[in-house]
């Protein structure tokens, strides 16, 4: 596998990649990660490095052929400073903050509001939000008819959680705009609503999104997401489970590139 991956990487040296994604995946138990770059169009892993700090991110870019670094137009990335800084230092590409990570931040804010409110209501004998966690976090379009019948009275109630959920759901319309300018106007109105909500977790996420607004608006120029990277993360998880974990990073890296790199691995015997 080591030899095959080395051959494949050498043969890939002259390829250009227009859009990339940078993400992380757990390695060992605890706070142990690997970072990886992927080709969003071809759905393949380009590079893997141990860690998720700025040094690891810089090593990712350094491991790529110059033609790849110079040719990339945009990179889908979450708001992790180490990843963002590495893109600025190592490429001329634009950053596109991934809408799935934005949705994750908003869902976490809604859940914090729900847990806090549920604690207070239960002390007063009101158990309405009990057992409703996944109603608030799931896409309402995927709820069954029975689940919707249970959820609708909750979302229409005068609950803080219902207010937080409404703000989260409204933000989904941001991504549907075709024009960057109209999207910016929508965000400005949404931001005022979120900040005036008096909901601490929601306000915190809203302020974070405003700080990173240029990266959100870049989406309307490139329309890329890290959905490909998330799909590859699922495949990497399957590799890890099949091997019952890895103790040595190099073995993990080799397996990931062997199975997820879409490399030309043939021996290529010479005559």
PDB file of C-alpha atoms in Angstrom:
ATOM      1  CA  UNK A   1       0.000   0.000   0.000  1.00  0.00           C
ATOM      2  CA  UNK A   2       2.811   2.428   0.840  1.00  0.00           C
ATOM      3  CA  UNK A   3       4.466   1.862  -2.557  1.00  0.00           C
ATOM      4  CA  UNK A   4       1.176   2.091  -4.440  1.00  0.00           C
ATOM      5  CA  UNK A   5       0.218   5.362  -2.742  1.00  0.00           C
ATOM      6  CA  UNK A   6       3.687   6.810  -3.434  1.00  0.00           C
ATOM      7  CA  UNK A   7       3.295   5.913  -7.137  1.00  0.00           C
ATOM      8  CA  UNK A   8      -0.182   7.410  -7.253  1.00  0.00           C
ATOM      9  CA  UNK A   9       0.883  10.685  -5.644  1.00  0.00           C
ATOM     10  CA  UNK A  10       3.804  11.035  -8.053  1.00  0.00           C
ATOM     11  CA  UNK A  11       1.538  10.484 -11.065  1.00  0.00           C
ATOM     12  CA  UNK A  12      -0.870  13.132  -9.775  1.00  0.00           C
ATOM     13  CA  UNK A  13       1.777  15.862  -9.696  1.00  0.00           C
ATOM     14  CA  UNK A  14       0.590  17.801 -12.763  1.00  0.00           C
ATOM     15  CA  UNK A  15      -3.163  17.866 -12.018  1.00  0.00           C
ATOM     16  CA  UNK A  16      -5.068  21.086 -11.339  1.00  0.00           C
ATOM     17  CA  UNK A  17      -7.906  21.293  -8.793  1.00  0.00           C
ATOM     18  CA  UNK A  18     -10.369  24.174  -8.899  1.00  0.00           C
ATOM     19  CA  UNK A  19     -12.265  23.679  -5.631  1.00  0.00           C
ATOM     20  CA  UNK A  20     -11.027  22.093  -2.411  1.00  0.00           C
ATOM     21  CA  UNK A  21     -12.385  21.466   1.059  1.00  0.00           C
ATOM     22  CA  UNK A  22     -10.414  21.306   4.298  1.00  0.00           C
ATOM     23  CA  UNK A  23     -11.752  19.379   7.282  1.00  0.00           C
ATOM     24  CA  UNK A  24     -10.771  17.204  10.219  1.00  0.00           C
ATOM     25  CA  UNK A  25     -11.392  13.636  11.378  1.00  0.00           C
ATOM     26  CA  UNK A  26     -10.761  11.924  14.687  1.00  0.00           C
ATOM     27  CA  UNK A  27      -7.678   9.711  14.891  1.00  0.00           C
ATOM     28  CA  UNK A  28      -7.337   8.138  18.319  1.00  0.00           C
ATOM     29  CA  UNK A  29      -9.514   8.452  21.404  1.00  0.00           C
ATOM     30  CA  UNK A  30      -9.515  11.827  23.093  1.00  0.00           C
ATOM     31  CA  UNK A  31      -8.617  15.059  21.345  1.00  0.00           C
ATOM     32  CA  UNK A  32      -6.614  13.458  18.562  1.00  0.00           C
ATOM     33  CA  UNK A  33      -7.292  14.484  14.962  1.00  0.00           C
ATOM     34  CA  UNK A  34      -6.065  14.347  11.422  1.00  0.00           C
ATOM     35  CA  UNK A  35      -6.688  17.119   8.913  1.00  0.00           C
ATOM     36  CA  UNK A  36      -7.297  16.535   5.233  1.00  0.00           C
ATOM     37  CA  UNK A  37      -7.731  18.375   1.954  1.00  0.00           C
ATOM     38  CA  UNK A  38     -10.144  17.034  -0.621  1.00  0.00           C
ATOM     39  CA  UNK A  39     -11.041  17.693  -4.241  1.00  0.00           C
ATOM     40  CA  UNK A  40     -14.701  18.726  -4.087  1.00  0.00           C
ATOM     41  CA  UNK A  41     -15.459  17.970  -7.745  1.00  0.00           C
ATOM     42  CA  UNK A  42     -13.860  14.539  -7.991  1.00  0.00           C
ATOM     43  CA  UNK A  43     -14.654  13.464  -4.439  1.00  0.00           C
ATOM     44  CA  UNK A  44     -11.151  12.379  -3.454  1.00  0.00           C
ATOM     45  CA  UNK A  45      -8.693  12.989  -0.635  1.00  0.00           C
ATOM     46  CA  UNK A  46      -5.642  14.984  -1.723  1.00  0.00           C
ATOM     47  CA  UNK A  47      -3.571  15.138   1.464  1.00  0.00           C
ATOM     48  CA  UNK A  48      -3.694  14.008   5.102  1.00  0.00           C
ATOM     49  CA  UNK A  49      -1.695  15.297   8.069  1.00  0.00           C
ATOM     50  CA  UNK A  50      -1.745  14.560  11.782  1.00  0.00           C
ATOM     51  CA  UNK A  51      -3.209  17.275  14.021  1.00  0.00           C
ATOM     52  CA  UNK A  52      -5.474  20.227  13.303  1.00  0.00           C
ATOM     53  CA  UNK A  53      -3.322  23.182  14.335  1.00  0.00           C
ATOM     54  CA  UNK A  54      -1.781  25.742  11.981  1.00  0.00           C
ATOM     55  CA  UNK A  55       1.381  23.655  11.542  1.00  0.00           C
ATOM     56  CA  UNK A  56      -0.667  20.627  10.435  1.00  0.00           C
ATOM     57  CA  UNK A  57      -2.692  22.791   8.055  1.00  0.00           C
ATOM     58  CA  UNK A  58       0.464  24.304   6.561  1.00  0.00           C
ATOM     59  CA  UNK A  59       1.903  20.802   6.045  1.00  0.00           C
ATOM     60  CA  UNK A  60      -1.215  19.874   4.086  1.00  0.00           C
ATOM     61  CA  UNK A  61      -0.619  22.638   1.579  1.00  0.00           C
ATOM     62  CA  UNK A  62       3.127  22.017   1.454  1.00  0.00           C
ATOM     63  CA  UNK A  63       2.491  18.367   0.523  1.00  0.00           C
ATOM     64  CA  UNK A  64       0.559  19.346  -2.616  1.00  0.00           C
ATOM     65  CA  UNK A  65       2.188  19.961  -5.999  1.00  0.00           C
ATOM     66  CA  UNK A  66       2.600  23.658  -6.781  1.00  0.00           C
ATOM     67  CA  UNK A  67       0.152  23.400  -9.671  1.00  0.00           C
ATOM     68  CA  UNK A  68      -2.605  22.405  -7.232  1.00  0.00           C
ATOM     69  CA  UNK A  69      -1.855  25.161  -4.743  1.00  0.00           C
ATOM     70  CA  UNK A  70      -1.637  27.804  -7.458  1.00  0.00           C
ATOM     71  CA  UNK A  71      -4.727  26.686  -9.345  1.00  0.00           C
ATOM     72  CA  UNK A  72      -7.262  26.391  -6.537  1.00  0.00           C
ATOM     73  CA  UNK A  73      -9.948  29.096  -6.794  1.00  0.00           C
ATOM     74  CA  UNK A  74     -11.830  28.574  -3.542  1.00  0.00           C
ATOM     75  CA  UNK A  75     -11.732  26.378  -0.431  1.00  0.00           C
ATOM     76  CA  UNK A  76     -14.760  25.291   1.590  1.00  0.00           C
ATOM     77  CA  UNK A  77     -13.854  25.624   5.266  1.00  0.00           C
ATOM     78  CA  UNK A  78     -15.459  25.985   8.664  1.00  0.00           C
ATOM     79  CA  UNK A  79     -14.506  28.854  10.969  1.00  0.00           C
ATOM     80  CA  UNK A  80     -11.530  27.125  12.594  1.00  0.00           C
ATOM     81  CA  UNK A  81      -8.759  29.792  12.729  1.00  0.00           C
ATOM     82  CA  UNK A  82      -5.930  27.340  11.984  1.00  0.00           C
ATOM     83  CA  UNK A  83      -7.538  26.276   8.718  1.00  0.00           C
ATOM     84  CA  UNK A  84      -8.464  29.804   7.657  1.00  0.00           C
ATOM     85  CA  UNK A  85      -4.970  31.121   8.358  1.00  0.00           C
ATOM     86  CA  UNK A  86      -3.371  28.319   6.362  1.00  0.00           C
ATOM     87  CA  UNK A  87      -5.487  29.153   3.303  1.00  0.00           C
ATOM     88  CA  UNK A  88      -4.364  32.793   3.458  1.00  0.00           C
ATOM     89  CA  UNK A  89      -0.703  31.879   3.939  1.00  0.00           C
ATOM     90  CA  UNK A  90      -0.445  29.165   1.317  1.00  0.00           C
ATOM     91  CA  UNK A  91      -2.873  30.007  -1.487  1.00  0.00           C
ATOM     92  CA  UNK A  92      -4.517  32.838  -3.346  1.00  0.00           C
ATOM     93  CA  UNK A  93      -7.888  31.107  -3.018  1.00  0.00           C
ATOM     94  CA  UNK A  94     -11.071  32.544  -1.564  1.00  0.00           C
ATOM     95  CA  UNK A  95     -12.599  31.019   1.569  1.00  0.00           C
ATOM     96  CA  UNK A  96     -16.187  29.804   1.495  1.00  0.00           C
ATOM     97  CA  UNK A  97     -17.631  29.118   4.922  1.00  0.00           C
ATOM     98  CA  UNK A  98     -19.548  25.895   4.778  1.00  0.00           C
ATOM     99  CA  UNK A  99     -23.302  26.169   5.228  1.00  0.00           C
ATOM    100  CA  UNK A 100     -23.497  22.797   6.958  1.00  0.00           C
ATOM    101  CA  UNK A 101     -21.180  24.002   9.710  1.00  0.00           C
ATOM    102  CA  UNK A 102     -23.274  27.166  10.045  1.00  0.00           C
ATOM    103  CA  UNK A 103     -26.375  24.991  10.478  1.00  0.00           C
ATOM    104  CA  UNK A 104     -24.522  22.941  13.089  1.00  0.00           C
ATOM    105  CA  UNK A 105     -23.658  26.062  15.109  1.00  0.00           C
ATOM    106  CA  UNK A 106     -27.267  27.245  14.996  1.00  0.00           C
ATOM    107  CA  UNK A 107     -28.601  23.829  16.030  1.00  0.00           C
ATOM    108  CA  UNK A 108     -26.227  23.768  18.982  1.00  0.00           C
ATOM    109  CA  UNK A 109     -27.490  27.223  20.016  1.00  0.00           C
ATOM    110  CA  UNK A 110     -31.113  26.060  19.830  1.00  0.00           C
ATOM    111  CA  UNK A 111     -30.287  23.006  21.936  1.00  0.00           C
ATOM    112  CA  UNK A 112     -28.590  25.127  24.593  1.00  0.00           C
ATOM    113  CA  UNK A 113     -31.701  27.305  24.813  1.00  0.00           C
ATOM    114  CA  UNK A 114     -33.881  24.192  25.014  1.00  0.00           C
ATOM    115  CA  UNK A 115     -31.889  22.601  27.826  1.00  0.00           C
ATOM    116  CA  UNK A 116     -31.820  25.805  29.857  1.00  0.00           C
ATOM    117  CA  UNK A 117     -35.526  26.452  29.393  1.00  0.00           C
ATOM    118  CA  UNK A 118     -36.500  22.848  30.051  1.00  0.00           C
ATOM    119  CA  UNK A 119     -34.728  22.939  33.418  1.00  0.00           C
ATOM    120  CA  UNK A 120     -36.693  26.014  34.496  1.00  0.00           C
ATOM    121  CA  UNK A 121     -40.047  24.746  33.209  1.00  0.00           C
ATOM    122  CA  UNK A 122     -39.700  21.361  34.889  1.00  0.00           C
ATOM    123  CA  UNK A 123     -39.184  23.086  38.228  1.00  0.00           C
ATOM    124  CA  UNK A 124     -42.594  24.695  37.661  1.00  0.00           C
ATOM    125  CA  UNK A 125     -44.193  21.385  36.685  1.00  0.00           C
ATOM    126  CA  UNK A 126     -44.257  22.168  32.956  1.00  0.00           C
ATOM    127  CA  UNK A 127     -42.792  19.242  30.990  1.00  0.00           C
ATOM    128  CA  UNK A 128     -43.827  20.292  27.467  1.00  0.00           C
ATOM    129  CA  UNK A 129     -40.277  20.430  26.003  1.00  0.00           C
ATOM    130  CA  UNK A 130     -39.286  17.091  27.595  1.00  0.00           C
ATOM    131  CA  UNK A 131     -38.373  14.556  24.921  1.00  0.00           C
ATOM    132  CA  UNK A 132     -38.609  17.125  22.114  1.00  0.00           C
ATOM    133  CA  UNK A 133     -34.878  17.535  21.390  1.00  0.00           C
ATOM    134  CA  UNK A 134     -34.823  16.011  17.914  1.00  0.00           C
ATOM    135  CA  UNK A 135     -37.917  17.916  16.764  1.00  0.00           C
ATOM    136  CA  UNK A 136     -35.979  21.156  17.149  1.00  0.00           C
ATOM    137  CA  UNK A 137     -32.775  19.870  15.538  1.00  0.00           C
ATOM    138  CA  UNK A 138     -34.071  17.911  12.553  1.00  0.00           C
ATOM    139  CA  UNK A 139     -35.041  19.361   9.201  1.00  0.00           C
ATOM    140  CA  UNK A 140     -38.811  19.902   9.599  1.00  0.00           C
ATOM    141  CA  UNK A 141     -39.326  18.636   6.051  1.00  0.00           C
ATOM    142  CA  UNK A 142     -38.145  15.185   7.136  1.00  0.00           C
ATOM    143  CA  UNK A 143     -40.537  14.834  10.089  1.00  0.00           C
ATOM    144  CA  UNK A 144     -43.248  12.218   9.756  1.00  0.00           C
ATOM    145  CA  UNK A 145     -46.892  13.236   9.973  1.00  0.00           C
ATOM    146  CA  UNK A 146     -47.134  11.857  13.496  1.00  0.00           C
ATOM    147  CA  UNK A 147     -43.984  13.683  14.611  1.00  0.00           C
ATOM    148  CA  UNK A 148     -45.227  16.920  13.059  1.00  0.00           C
ATOM    149  CA  UNK A 149     -48.522  16.648  14.975  1.00  0.00           C
ATOM    150  CA  UNK A 150     -46.498  16.490  18.200  1.00  0.00           C
ATOM    151  CA  UNK A 151     -44.092  19.239  17.182  1.00  0.00           C
ATOM    152  CA  UNK A 152     -46.478  21.859  15.793  1.00  0.00           C
ATOM    153  CA  UNK A 153     -48.033  22.879  19.156  1.00  0.00           C
ATOM    154  CA  UNK A 154     -44.516  23.271  20.574  1.00  0.00           C
ATOM    155  CA  UNK A 155     -43.190  25.483  17.788  1.00  0.00           C
ATOM    156  CA  UNK A 156     -46.298  27.675  17.991  1.00  0.00           C
ATOM    157  CA  UNK A 157     -46.046  28.026  21.791  1.00  0.00           C
ATOM    158  CA  UNK A 158     -44.541  31.029  23.578  1.00  0.00           C
ATOM    159  CA  UNK A 159     -41.349  29.154  24.353  1.00  0.00           C
ATOM    160  CA  UNK A 160     -37.838  30.562  24.146  1.00  0.00           C
ATOM    161  CA  UNK A 161     -36.863  27.396  22.333  1.00  0.00           C
ATOM    162  CA  UNK A 162     -39.532  28.018  19.706  1.00  0.00           C
ATOM    163  CA  UNK A 163     -38.129  31.513  19.174  1.00  0.00           C
ATOM    164  CA  UNK A 164     -34.597  30.170  18.811  1.00  0.00           C
ATOM    165  CA  UNK A 165     -35.829  27.508  16.386  1.00  0.00           C
ATOM    166  CA  UNK A 166     -37.588  30.141  14.270  1.00  0.00           C
ATOM    167  CA  UNK A 167     -34.375  32.169  13.999  1.00  0.00           C
ATOM    168  CA  UNK A 168     -32.435  29.046  13.008  1.00  0.00           C
ATOM    169  CA  UNK A 169     -34.963  28.086  10.361  1.00  0.00           C
ATOM    170  CA  UNK A 170     -35.117  31.588   8.905  1.00  0.00           C
ATOM    171  CA  UNK A 171     -31.357  31.541   8.305  1.00  0.00           C
ATOM    172  CA  UNK A 172     -31.811  28.632   5.890  1.00  0.00           C
ATOM    173  CA  UNK A 173     -33.290  31.088   3.358  1.00  0.00           C
ATOM    174  CA  UNK A 174     -29.967  32.963   3.243  1.00  0.00           C
ATOM    175  CA  UNK A 175     -28.468  30.238   1.046  1.00  0.00           C
ATOM    176  CA  UNK A 176     -31.301  30.353  -1.479  1.00  0.00           C
ATOM    177  CA  UNK A 177     -30.450  33.813  -2.811  1.00  0.00           C
ATOM    178  CA  UNK A 178     -28.854  34.052  -6.244  1.00  0.00           C
ATOM    179  CA  UNK A 179     -27.393  37.511  -5.703  1.00  0.00           C
ATOM    180  CA  UNK A 180     -24.705  38.319  -3.142  1.00  0.00           C
ATOM    181  CA  UNK A 181     -26.115  41.807  -2.488  1.00  0.00           C
ATOM    182  CA  UNK A 182     -29.605  40.583  -1.683  1.00  0.00           C
ATOM    183  CA  UNK A 183     -28.140  37.879   0.533  1.00  0.00           C
ATOM    184  CA  UNK A 184     -26.204  40.555   2.469  1.00  0.00           C
ATOM    185  CA  UNK A 185     -29.412  42.567   2.977  1.00  0.00           C
ATOM    186  CA  UNK A 186     -31.214  39.448   4.190  1.00  0.00           C
ATOM    187  CA  UNK A 187     -28.419  38.699   6.665  1.00  0.00           C
ATOM    188  CA  UNK A 188     -28.521  42.254   8.042  1.00  0.00           C
ATOM    189  CA  UNK A 189     -32.217  41.895   8.866  1.00  0.00           C
ATOM    190  CA  UNK A 190     -31.749  38.387  10.262  1.00  0.00           C
ATOM    191  CA  UNK A 191     -28.854  39.583  12.433  1.00  0.00           C
ATOM    192  CA  UNK A 192     -30.980  42.320  14.035  1.00  0.00           C
ATOM    193  CA  UNK A 193     -33.670  39.758  14.852  1.00  0.00           C
ATOM    194  CA  UNK A 194     -31.136  37.352  16.344  1.00  0.00           C
ATOM    195  CA  UNK A 195     -29.383  40.027  18.440  1.00  0.00           C
ATOM    196  CA  UNK A 196     -32.690  41.349  19.792  1.00  0.00           C
ATOM    197  CA  UNK A 197     -33.890  37.843  20.703  1.00  0.00           C
ATOM    198  CA  UNK A 198     -32.483  38.027  24.257  1.00  0.00           C
ATOM    199  CA  UNK A 199     -31.277  34.440  23.748  1.00  0.00           C
ATOM    200  CA  UNK A 200     -27.619  34.222  24.759  1.00  0.00           C
ATOM    201  CA  UNK A 201     -26.547  31.193  22.658  1.00  0.00           C
ATOM    202  CA  UNK A 202     -28.311  32.547  19.561  1.00  0.00           C
ATOM    203  CA  UNK A 203     -26.718  35.989  19.960  1.00  0.00           C
ATOM    204  CA  UNK A 204     -23.289  34.404  20.339  1.00  0.00           C
ATOM    205  CA  UNK A 205     -23.608  32.495  17.059  1.00  0.00           C
ATOM    206  CA  UNK A 206     -25.061  35.543  15.285  1.00  0.00           C
ATOM    207  CA  UNK A 207     -22.043  37.651  16.289  1.00  0.00           C
ATOM    208  CA  UNK A 208     -19.669  34.917  15.111  1.00  0.00           C
ATOM    209  CA  UNK A 209     -21.428  34.754  11.736  1.00  0.00           C
ATOM    210  CA  UNK A 210     -21.246  38.523  11.345  1.00  0.00           C
ATOM    211  CA  UNK A 211     -17.488  38.434  11.983  1.00  0.00           C
ATOM    212  CA  UNK A 212     -17.174  35.877   9.190  1.00  0.00           C
ATOM    213  CA  UNK A 213     -19.722  37.422   6.838  1.00  0.00           C
ATOM    214  CA  UNK A 214     -17.265  37.877   3.913  1.00  0.00           C
ATOM    215  CA  UNK A 215     -16.662  34.104   3.912  1.00  0.00           C
ATOM    216  CA  UNK A 216     -20.402  33.458   3.999  1.00  0.00           C
ATOM    217  CA  UNK A 217     -21.063  35.797   1.080  1.00  0.00           C
ATOM    218  CA  UNK A 218     -18.287  34.211  -0.989  1.00  0.00           C
ATOM    219  CA  UNK A 219     -20.620  31.208  -1.278  1.00  0.00           C
ATOM    220  CA  UNK A 220     -22.660  33.133  -3.851  1.00  0.00           C
ATOM    221  CA  UNK A 221     -19.621  33.392  -6.140  1.00  0.00           C
ATOM    222  CA  UNK A 222     -18.580  29.730  -5.964  1.00  0.00           C
ATOM    223  CA  UNK A 223     -21.516  27.799  -4.428  1.00  0.00           C
ATOM    224  CA  UNK A 224     -19.397  25.065  -2.895  1.00  0.00           C
ATOM    225  CA  UNK A 225     -19.891  23.252   0.405  1.00  0.00           C
ATOM    226  CA  UNK A 226     -18.017  20.652   2.417  1.00  0.00           C
ATOM    227  CA  UNK A 227     -20.676  17.998   1.767  1.00  0.00           C
ATOM    228  CA  UNK A 228     -18.045  16.040  -0.196  1.00  0.00           C
ATOM    229  CA  UNK A 229     -15.629  16.228   2.741  1.00  0.00           C
ATOM    230  CA  UNK A 230     -18.342  14.997   5.127  1.00  0.00           C
ATOM    231  CA  UNK A 231     -19.044  12.064   2.812  1.00  0.00           C
ATOM    232  CA  UNK A 232     -15.350  11.216   2.711  1.00  0.00           C
ATOM    233  CA  UNK A 233     -15.234  11.431   6.510  1.00  0.00           C
ATOM    234  CA  UNK A 234     -17.859   8.674   6.601  1.00  0.00           C
ATOM    235  CA  UNK A 235     -15.671   6.515   4.356  1.00  0.00           C
ATOM    236  CA  UNK A 236     -12.641   7.242   6.543  1.00  0.00           C
ATOM    237  CA  UNK A 237     -14.634   6.193   9.590  1.00  0.00           C
ATOM    238  CA  UNK A 238     -15.399   2.898   7.848  1.00  0.00           C
ATOM    239  CA  UNK A 239     -11.682   2.368   7.219  1.00  0.00           C
ATOM    240  CA  UNK A 240     -10.908   3.033  10.880  1.00  0.00           C
ATOM    241  CA  UNK A 241     -13.620   0.683  12.122  1.00  0.00           C
ATOM    242  CA  UNK A 242     -12.534  -2.106   9.753  1.00  0.00           C
ATOM    243  CA  UNK A 243      -8.952  -1.814  11.042  1.00  0.00           C
ATOM    244  CA  UNK A 244     -10.175  -1.536  14.653  1.00  0.00           C
ATOM    245  CA  UNK A 245      -8.335   1.738  14.956  1.00  0.00           C
ATOM    246  CA  UNK A 246      -4.801   2.871  14.162  1.00  0.00           C
ATOM    247  CA  UNK A 247      -1.909   3.457  16.542  1.00  0.00           C
ATOM    248  CA  UNK A 248       0.477   4.819  13.900  1.00  0.00           C
ATOM    249  CA  UNK A 249      -0.530   7.868  11.872  1.00  0.00           C
ATOM    250  CA  UNK A 250       1.399   6.858   8.729  1.00  0.00           C
ATOM    251  CA  UNK A 251      -0.640   3.652   8.462  1.00  0.00           C
ATOM    252  CA  UNK A 252      -3.853   5.665   8.814  1.00  0.00           C
ATOM    253  CA  UNK A 253      -2.698   8.132   6.137  1.00  0.00           C
ATOM    254  CA  UNK A 254      -1.757   5.352   3.725  1.00  0.00           C
ATOM    255  CA  UNK A 255      -5.143   3.642   4.072  1.00  0.00           C
ATOM    256  CA  UNK A 256      -7.025   6.905   3.578  1.00  0.00           C
ATOM    257  CA  UNK A 257      -5.124   7.791   0.402  1.00  0.00           C
ATOM    258  CA  UNK A 258      -5.262   4.186  -0.873  1.00  0.00           C
ATOM    259  CA  UNK A 259      -9.036   3.931  -0.565  1.00  0.00           C
ATOM    260  CA  UNK A 260     -10.155   7.565  -0.848  1.00  0.00           C
ATOM    261  CA  UNK A 261      -7.497   9.237  -2.990  1.00  0.00           C
ATOM    262  CA  UNK A 262      -8.641   7.911  -6.394  1.00  0.00           C
ATOM    263  CA  UNK A 263      -4.978   7.485  -7.251  1.00  0.00           C
ATOM    264  CA  UNK A 264      -3.535   5.553 -10.170  1.00  0.00           C
ATOM    265  CA  UNK A 265      -2.096   2.685  -8.122  1.00  0.00           C
ATOM    266  CA  UNK A 266      -1.080   0.301 -10.929  1.00  0.00           C
ATOM    267  CA  UNK A 267       2.514  -1.006 -10.788  1.00  0.00           C
ATOM    268  CA  UNK A 268       3.319   0.297 -14.297  1.00  0.00           C
ATOM    269  CA  UNK A 269       6.066  -2.193 -15.091  1.00  0.00           C
ATOM    270  CA  UNK A 270       8.702  -0.915 -17.499  1.00  0.00           C
ATOM    271  CA  UNK A 271      10.292  -2.999 -20.288  1.00  0.00           C
TER     272      UNK A 271
END
